[in-house]
Amino acid sequence: MLLTIDIGNTAVTIGVFREGGAADGSGNGANPVERLVTTLRVATDSRRLADEYGILLKNLLEFRGITTTDITAACICSVVPPLTGMFEDLCRRFFGVTPLQVTSQIDLGMPIRYDNPRDVGADRIVDAVAAVELYGAPMIVVDLGTATVFDAVSRDREYLGGAIAPGINLSADALYYNTSQLRRVELVAPTEAVGRNTTMALQSGIVLGYAGLVTAMVDRFKSEIGADAKVVGTGGLVTVISDHAPIFDDINQELTLVGLDIIFRKNSAGLPGSGAPEGMSRVGG
């Protein structure tokens, strides 16, 4: 089984993929969504040690019926540098595998047209690869997490770049922490855009405001890469605005994990045990 780890600013998301799409494990090239066995989420905490994360991950996987010996390979993308090496060490010591780390220097199956490809967040690349593989191109990916991130892929399946805005929670927190009379509110849309009280006014500005931001940015992207571009939403906060921004062709919360699986397979002959290259096999053989 392949262990995929997406280290984000707010959460670490883990996925486990079996080798084949069928119950008997056959069909190594089957749809990665069909091979996703389980997903887990734990809080990102740079103060936590590798042993702590290791024990936590081991116990959570065993609760789902997956043992450390079931894991035969690993693939990581990270936007939190202090945790990158920690999770690489964790994979070696707890699962006996050396993980593949996603960077712009490995085979992505997609040209990166950013001015400096090294500057693109690994999660953005992974999302783009997965979205094009699953839905085609041209493609716009909208990831609503700690930041609100837009990524564009051309008709020729080239990663072009995108846009980054503060995330919904970041913007809301800025209001709460920097004003005396505004309080936290539930992130749901009010019945009307014109708020008749402070709670509704905040909900209108935050939820409907972000729905408008996302809609306007997608329209701008389409004017540049093609009106027929598909739009895929992902990230923990996408459901907050999806009903009020009718621009999504699909919502896929497993997009990054699926992209890690796809990229791992592009960089190996298969999962360990079926000819994986050196550096991605089980430690000690």
Tab-separated table of C-alpha atoms in Angstrom:
chain	number	residue	atom	x	y	z
A	1	MET	CA	0.000	0.000	0.000
A	2	LEU	CA	1.055	3.576	-0.716
A	3	LEU	CA	1.002	6.089	2.162
A	4	THR	CA	0.375	9.647	0.952
A	5	ILE	CA	0.959	12.627	3.262
A	6	ASP	CA	-0.115	16.213	2.559
A	7	ILE	CA	1.453	18.539	5.139
A	8	GLY	CA	-0.573	21.749	5.151
A	9	ASN	CA	-0.514	24.850	7.307
A	10	THR	CA	-3.593	23.822	9.302
A	11	ALA	CA	-3.827	20.048	8.944
A	12	VAL	CA	-1.815	17.024	7.870
A	13	THR	CA	-3.971	14.880	5.597
A	14	ILE	CA	-3.062	11.219	5.135
A	15	GLY	CA	-4.312	8.765	2.545
A	16	VAL	CA	-3.619	5.087	1.905
A	17	PHE	CA	-3.938	3.602	-1.581
A	18	ARG	CA	-3.997	-0.086	-2.410
A	19	GLU	CA	-2.110	-1.349	-5.447
A	20	GLY	CA	-5.070	-2.373	-7.574
A	21	GLY	CA	-8.582	-1.112	-8.194
A	22	ALA	CA	-10.286	-4.473	-7.741
A	23	ALA	CA	-10.821	-6.303	-4.471
A	24	ASP	CA	-8.177	-8.854	-5.454
A	25	GLY	CA	-5.591	-6.105	-5.852
A	26	SER	CA	-5.433	-6.366	-9.646
A	27	GLY	CA	-5.449	-3.449	-12.044
A	28	ASN	CA	-2.415	-1.446	-10.994
A	29	GLY	CA	-3.360	1.444	-13.261
A	30	ALA	CA	-6.963	1.688	-12.056
A	31	ASN	CA	-8.620	4.948	-11.106
A	32	PRO	CA	-6.789	6.250	-8.006
A	33	VAL	CA	-10.079	7.339	-6.439
A	34	GLU	CA	-11.168	3.685	-6.467
A	35	ARG	CA	-7.914	2.615	-4.802
A	36	LEU	CA	-8.116	5.092	-1.919
A	37	VAL	CA	-8.600	2.904	1.140
A	38	THR	CA	-8.834	5.502	3.903
A	39	THR	CA	-8.111	9.127	4.777
A	40	LEU	CA	-7.064	10.714	8.073
A	41	ARG	CA	-6.558	14.291	9.269
A	42	VAL	CA	-4.465	15.495	12.200
A	43	ALA	CA	-3.625	19.032	13.287
A	44	THR	CA	-0.408	20.589	12.009
A	45	ASP	CA	1.867	21.275	14.951
A	46	SER	CA	5.550	22.070	14.403
A	47	ARG	CA	6.172	21.541	18.123
A	48	ARG	CA	5.187	17.879	17.929
A	49	LEU	CA	8.086	15.440	17.590
A	50	ALA	CA	8.487	12.693	14.987
A	51	ASP	CA	7.862	9.986	17.590
A	52	GLU	CA	4.617	11.676	18.619
A	53	TYR	CA	3.368	11.927	15.055
A	54	GLY	CA	4.597	8.402	14.374
A	55	ILE	CA	2.704	6.826	17.262
A	56	LEU	CA	-0.398	8.876	16.452
A	57	LEU	CA	-0.349	7.885	12.787
A	58	LYS	CA	0.413	4.241	13.559
A	59	ASN	CA	-2.507	4.012	16.007
A	60	LEU	CA	-4.945	5.774	13.685
A	61	LEU	CA	-4.048	3.476	10.790
A	62	GLU	CA	-4.332	0.373	12.956
A	63	PHE	CA	-7.773	1.586	14.053
A	64	ARG	CA	-8.654	1.474	10.329
A	65	GLY	CA	-7.206	-2.029	9.996
A	66	ILE	CA	-3.892	-1.019	8.377
A	67	THR	CA	-0.593	-2.125	9.936
A	68	THR	CA	2.859	-0.652	9.456
A	69	THR	CA	3.910	-3.679	7.391
A	70	ASP	CA	1.044	-3.029	4.960
A	71	ILE	CA	2.764	0.214	3.911
A	72	THR	CA	5.265	-0.458	1.130
A	73	ALA	CA	5.840	3.080	-0.197
A	74	ALA	CA	5.204	6.719	0.701
A	75	CYS	CA	4.854	10.068	-1.059
A	76	ILE	CA	4.889	13.477	0.635
A	77	CYS	CA	4.058	17.050	-0.305
A	78	SER	CA	4.633	19.794	2.236
A	79	VAL	CA	4.245	23.547	2.630
A	80	VAL	CA	5.604	23.452	6.198
A	81	PRO	CA	9.409	23.052	5.898
A	82	PRO	CA	10.012	22.268	9.621
A	83	LEU	CA	7.757	19.210	9.311
A	84	THR	CA	9.022	17.924	5.957
A	85	GLY	CA	12.171	16.251	7.246
A	86	MET	CA	10.331	15.078	10.349
A	87	PHE	CA	7.775	13.138	8.298
A	88	GLU	CA	10.500	11.722	6.057
A	89	ASP	CA	12.210	10.404	9.199
A	90	LEU	CA	8.874	9.128	10.505
A	91	CYS	CA	8.282	7.129	7.315
A	92	ARG	CA	11.692	5.496	7.559
A	93	ARG	CA	11.528	4.608	11.244
A	94	PHE	CA	7.873	3.633	11.638
A	95	PHE	CA	7.056	2.212	8.200
A	96	GLY	CA	10.465	1.221	6.849
A	97	VAL	CA	10.124	3.189	3.609
A	98	THR	CA	11.936	6.178	2.153
A	99	PRO	CA	9.274	8.592	0.876
A	100	LEU	CA	9.241	10.407	-2.435
A	101	GLN	CA	9.010	14.153	-1.797
A	102	VAL	CA	7.138	16.152	-4.442
A	103	THR	CA	9.100	19.092	-5.858
A	104	SER	CA	9.203	20.791	-9.234
A	105	GLN	CA	12.373	18.791	-10.000
A	106	ILE	CA	10.737	15.355	-10.243
A	107	ASP	CA	8.646	13.958	-13.102
A	108	LEU	CA	5.241	15.602	-12.760
A	109	GLY	CA	3.949	14.830	-16.239
A	110	MET	CA	3.128	18.550	-16.492
A	111	PRO	CA	5.410	21.440	-17.548
A	112	ILE	CA	5.607	24.237	-14.949
A	113	ARG	CA	5.490	27.685	-16.629
A	114	TYR	CA	5.898	29.677	-13.405
A	115	ASP	CA	8.754	32.223	-13.582
A	116	ASN	CA	10.588	30.166	-10.953
A	117	PRO	CA	9.100	26.643	-10.706
A	118	ARG	CA	10.751	26.169	-7.296
A	119	ASP	CA	8.495	28.897	-5.889
A	120	VAL	CA	5.256	26.989	-6.552
A	121	GLY	CA	3.819	25.300	-3.478
A	122	ALA	CA	4.022	21.524	-3.763
A	123	ASP	CA	0.339	21.182	-2.933
A	124	ARG	CA	-0.589	23.477	-5.847
A	125	ILE	CA	1.342	21.312	-8.283
A	126	VAL	CA	-0.166	18.117	-6.890
A	127	ASP	CA	-3.718	19.500	-7.090
A	128	ALA	CA	-3.199	20.582	-10.696
A	129	VAL	CA	-1.825	17.186	-11.723
A	130	ALA	CA	-4.758	15.383	-10.120
A	131	ALA	CA	-7.400	17.736	-11.533
A	132	VAL	CA	-6.147	17.407	-15.105
A	133	GLU	CA	-5.834	13.638	-14.786
A	134	LEU	CA	-9.393	13.307	-13.481
A	135	TYR	CA	-11.224	16.050	-15.380
A	136	GLY	CA	-9.095	17.190	-18.337
A	137	ALA	CA	-7.792	20.583	-19.463
A	138	PRO	CA	-8.005	23.560	-19.481
A	139	MET	CA	-8.500	23.503	-15.733
A	140	ILE	CA	-8.970	25.902	-12.815
A	141	VAL	CA	-8.439	24.571	-9.286
A	142	VAL	CA	-9.807	26.560	-6.347
A	143	ASP	CA	-8.411	25.476	-2.978
A	144	LEU	CA	-10.120	27.089	0.011
A	145	GLY	CA	-7.952	26.342	3.014
A	146	THR	CA	-5.686	28.469	5.186
A	147	ALA	CA	-5.252	30.565	2.035
A	148	THR	CA	-7.638	30.790	-0.901
A	149	VAL	CA	-5.582	29.623	-3.874
A	150	PHE	CA	-6.429	29.575	-7.580
A	151	ASP	CA	-4.395	27.538	-10.077
A	152	ALA	CA	-4.651	27.483	-13.864
A	153	VAL	CA	-3.668	24.740	-16.320
A	154	SER	CA	-3.649	25.462	-20.046
A	155	ARG	CA	-5.321	23.504	-22.813
A	156	ASP	CA	-1.876	22.016	-23.498
A	157	ARG	CA	-1.761	20.722	-19.896
A	158	GLU	CA	0.846	23.230	-18.742
A	159	TYR	CA	0.754	24.664	-15.235
A	160	LEU	CA	0.567	28.421	-15.780
A	161	GLY	CA	0.313	29.894	-12.282
A	162	GLY	CA	-2.550	31.397	-10.345
A	163	ALA	CA	-3.583	33.708	-7.529
A	164	ILE	CA	-3.420	33.674	-3.730
A	165	ALA	CA	-5.744	35.480	-1.323
A	166	PRO	CA	-6.142	35.295	2.462
A	167	GLY	CA	-8.285	32.353	3.515
A	168	ILE	CA	-11.801	32.775	4.876
A	169	ASN	CA	-10.776	32.005	8.459
A	170	LEU	CA	-7.709	34.232	8.244
A	171	SER	CA	-9.822	37.170	7.101
A	172	ALA	CA	-12.463	36.514	9.747
A	173	ASP	CA	-9.804	36.239	12.463
A	174	ALA	CA	-8.287	39.553	11.373
A	175	LEU	CA	-11.653	41.198	12.044
A	176	TYR	CA	-12.094	39.542	15.434
A	177	TYR	CA	-8.581	40.277	16.662
A	178	ASN	CA	-8.365	43.860	15.402
A	179	THR	CA	-11.765	45.253	16.330
A	180	SER	CA	-13.351	45.789	19.713
A	181	GLN	CA	-17.012	45.093	18.974
A	182	LEU	CA	-17.013	42.397	16.300
A	183	ARG	CA	-17.332	38.813	17.487
A	184	ARG	CA	-16.945	35.365	15.998
A	185	VAL	CA	-19.908	34.116	13.983
A	186	GLU	CA	-20.825	30.830	12.379
A	187	LEU	CA	-19.622	30.684	8.776
A	188	VAL	CA	-23.005	30.296	7.093
A	189	ALA	CA	-24.667	32.546	4.537
A	190	PRO	CA	-27.418	34.880	5.754
A	191	THR	CA	-30.801	34.891	4.056
A	192	GLU	CA	-30.106	38.341	2.591
A	193	ALA	CA	-26.967	40.192	1.560
A	194	VAL	CA	-28.106	43.276	3.454
A	195	GLY	CA	-27.474	42.273	7.065
A	196	ARG	CA	-30.036	43.611	9.561
A	197	ASN	CA	-27.795	42.906	12.553
A	198	THR	CA	-24.076	42.560	13.220
A	199	THR	CA	-24.077	38.757	12.971
A	200	MET	CA	-25.816	38.788	9.586
A	201	ALA	CA	-23.607	41.630	8.388
A	202	LEU	CA	-20.481	39.640	9.232
A	203	GLN	CA	-21.844	36.483	7.606
A	204	SER	CA	-22.767	38.415	4.496
A	205	GLY	CA	-19.381	40.050	4.185
A	206	ILE	CA	-17.402	36.908	4.914
A	207	VAL	CA	-19.397	34.124	3.230
A	208	LEU	CA	-21.114	35.966	0.376
A	209	GLY	CA	-18.106	38.228	-0.029
A	210	TYR	CA	-15.798	35.260	-0.551
A	211	ALA	CA	-18.316	33.615	-2.877
A	212	GLY	CA	-18.158	36.794	-4.953
A	213	LEU	CA	-14.364	36.846	-4.846
A	214	VAL	CA	-14.133	33.252	-6.053
A	215	THR	CA	-16.729	33.776	-8.795
A	216	ALA	CA	-15.021	36.922	-10.078
A	217	MET	CA	-11.557	35.344	-10.086
A	218	VAL	CA	-12.772	32.257	-11.928
A	219	ASP	CA	-14.381	34.500	-14.552
A	220	ARG	CA	-11.095	36.337	-15.003
A	221	PHE	CA	-9.156	33.089	-15.299
A	222	LYS	CA	-11.583	31.762	-17.910
A	223	SER	CA	-11.141	34.934	-19.963
A	224	GLU	CA	-7.414	34.168	-20.086
A	225	ILE	CA	-7.225	30.367	-20.471
A	226	GLY	CA	-10.570	29.509	-22.095
A	227	ALA	CA	-14.267	29.834	-21.323
A	228	ASP	CA	-14.604	26.040	-21.428
A	229	ALA	CA	-12.149	25.526	-18.546
A	230	LYS	CA	-13.483	23.163	-15.896
A	231	VAL	CA	-13.480	24.359	-12.283
A	232	VAL	CA	-12.746	22.007	-9.391
A	233	GLY	CA	-13.020	23.051	-5.763
A	234	THR	CA	-11.112	21.529	-2.863
A	235	GLY	CA	-9.997	22.419	0.654
A	236	GLY	CA	-11.711	22.343	4.007
A	237	LEU	CA	-13.678	25.572	3.485
A	238	VAL	CA	-14.949	25.039	-0.056
A	239	THR	CA	-18.338	23.864	1.207
A	240	VAL	CA	-18.809	27.192	3.014
A	241	ILE	CA	-19.191	29.056	-0.286
A	242	SER	CA	-19.947	26.367	-2.885
A	243	ASP	CA	-23.732	26.813	-2.690
A	244	HIS	CA	-23.324	30.537	-3.253
A	245	ALA	CA	-20.709	30.415	-6.018
A	246	PRO	CA	-22.268	28.272	-8.775
A	247	ILE	CA	-19.050	27.945	-10.731
A	248	PHE	CA	-17.791	24.501	-9.660
A	249	ASP	CA	-17.972	21.501	-11.965
A	250	ASP	CA	-17.015	19.277	-9.037
A	251	ILE	CA	-15.915	19.373	-5.402
A	252	ASN	CA	-13.120	16.911	-4.616
A	253	GLN	CA	-11.734	16.874	-1.082
A	254	GLU	CA	-9.269	14.073	-1.903
A	255	LEU	CA	-7.655	15.938	-4.807
A	256	THR	CA	-4.211	16.348	-3.198
A	257	LEU	CA	-4.029	12.732	-2.035
A	258	VAL	CA	-5.016	11.500	-5.490
A	259	GLY	CA	-2.348	13.747	-7.020
A	260	LEU	CA	0.304	12.265	-4.733
A	261	ASP	CA	-0.676	8.784	-5.876
A	262	ILE	CA	-0.506	9.819	-9.549
A	263	ILE	CA	2.878	11.522	-9.175
A	264	PHE	CA	4.343	8.602	-7.251
A	265	ARG	CA	3.370	6.266	-10.084
A	266	LYS	CA	4.949	8.584	-12.653
A	267	ASN	CA	8.207	8.304	-10.741
A	268	SER	CA	8.234	4.560	-10.184
A	269	ALA	CA	7.659	1.381	-12.136
A	270	GLY	CA	4.953	0.515	-9.609
A	271	LEU	CA	4.641	0.099	-5.892
A	272	PRO	CA	7.575	-1.546	-4.081
A	273	GLY	CA	7.513	-5.227	-4.728
A	274	SER	CA	6.849	-4.591	-8.427
A	275	GLY	CA	10.058	-2.852	-9.401
A	276	ALA	CA	10.099	0.537	-7.628
A	277	PRO	CA	13.339	2.448	-8.156
A	278	GLU	CA	16.035	2.829	-5.539
A	279	GLY	CA	15.086	5.285	-2.811
A	280	MET	CA	11.400	4.293	-2.778
A	281	SER	CA	11.709	0.722	-1.627
A	282	ARG	CA	11.351	-0.670	1.864
A	283	VAL	CA	14.335	0.186	4.019
A	284	GLY	CA	16.585	-2.789	4.482
A	285	GLY	CA	15.123	-4.479	1.393
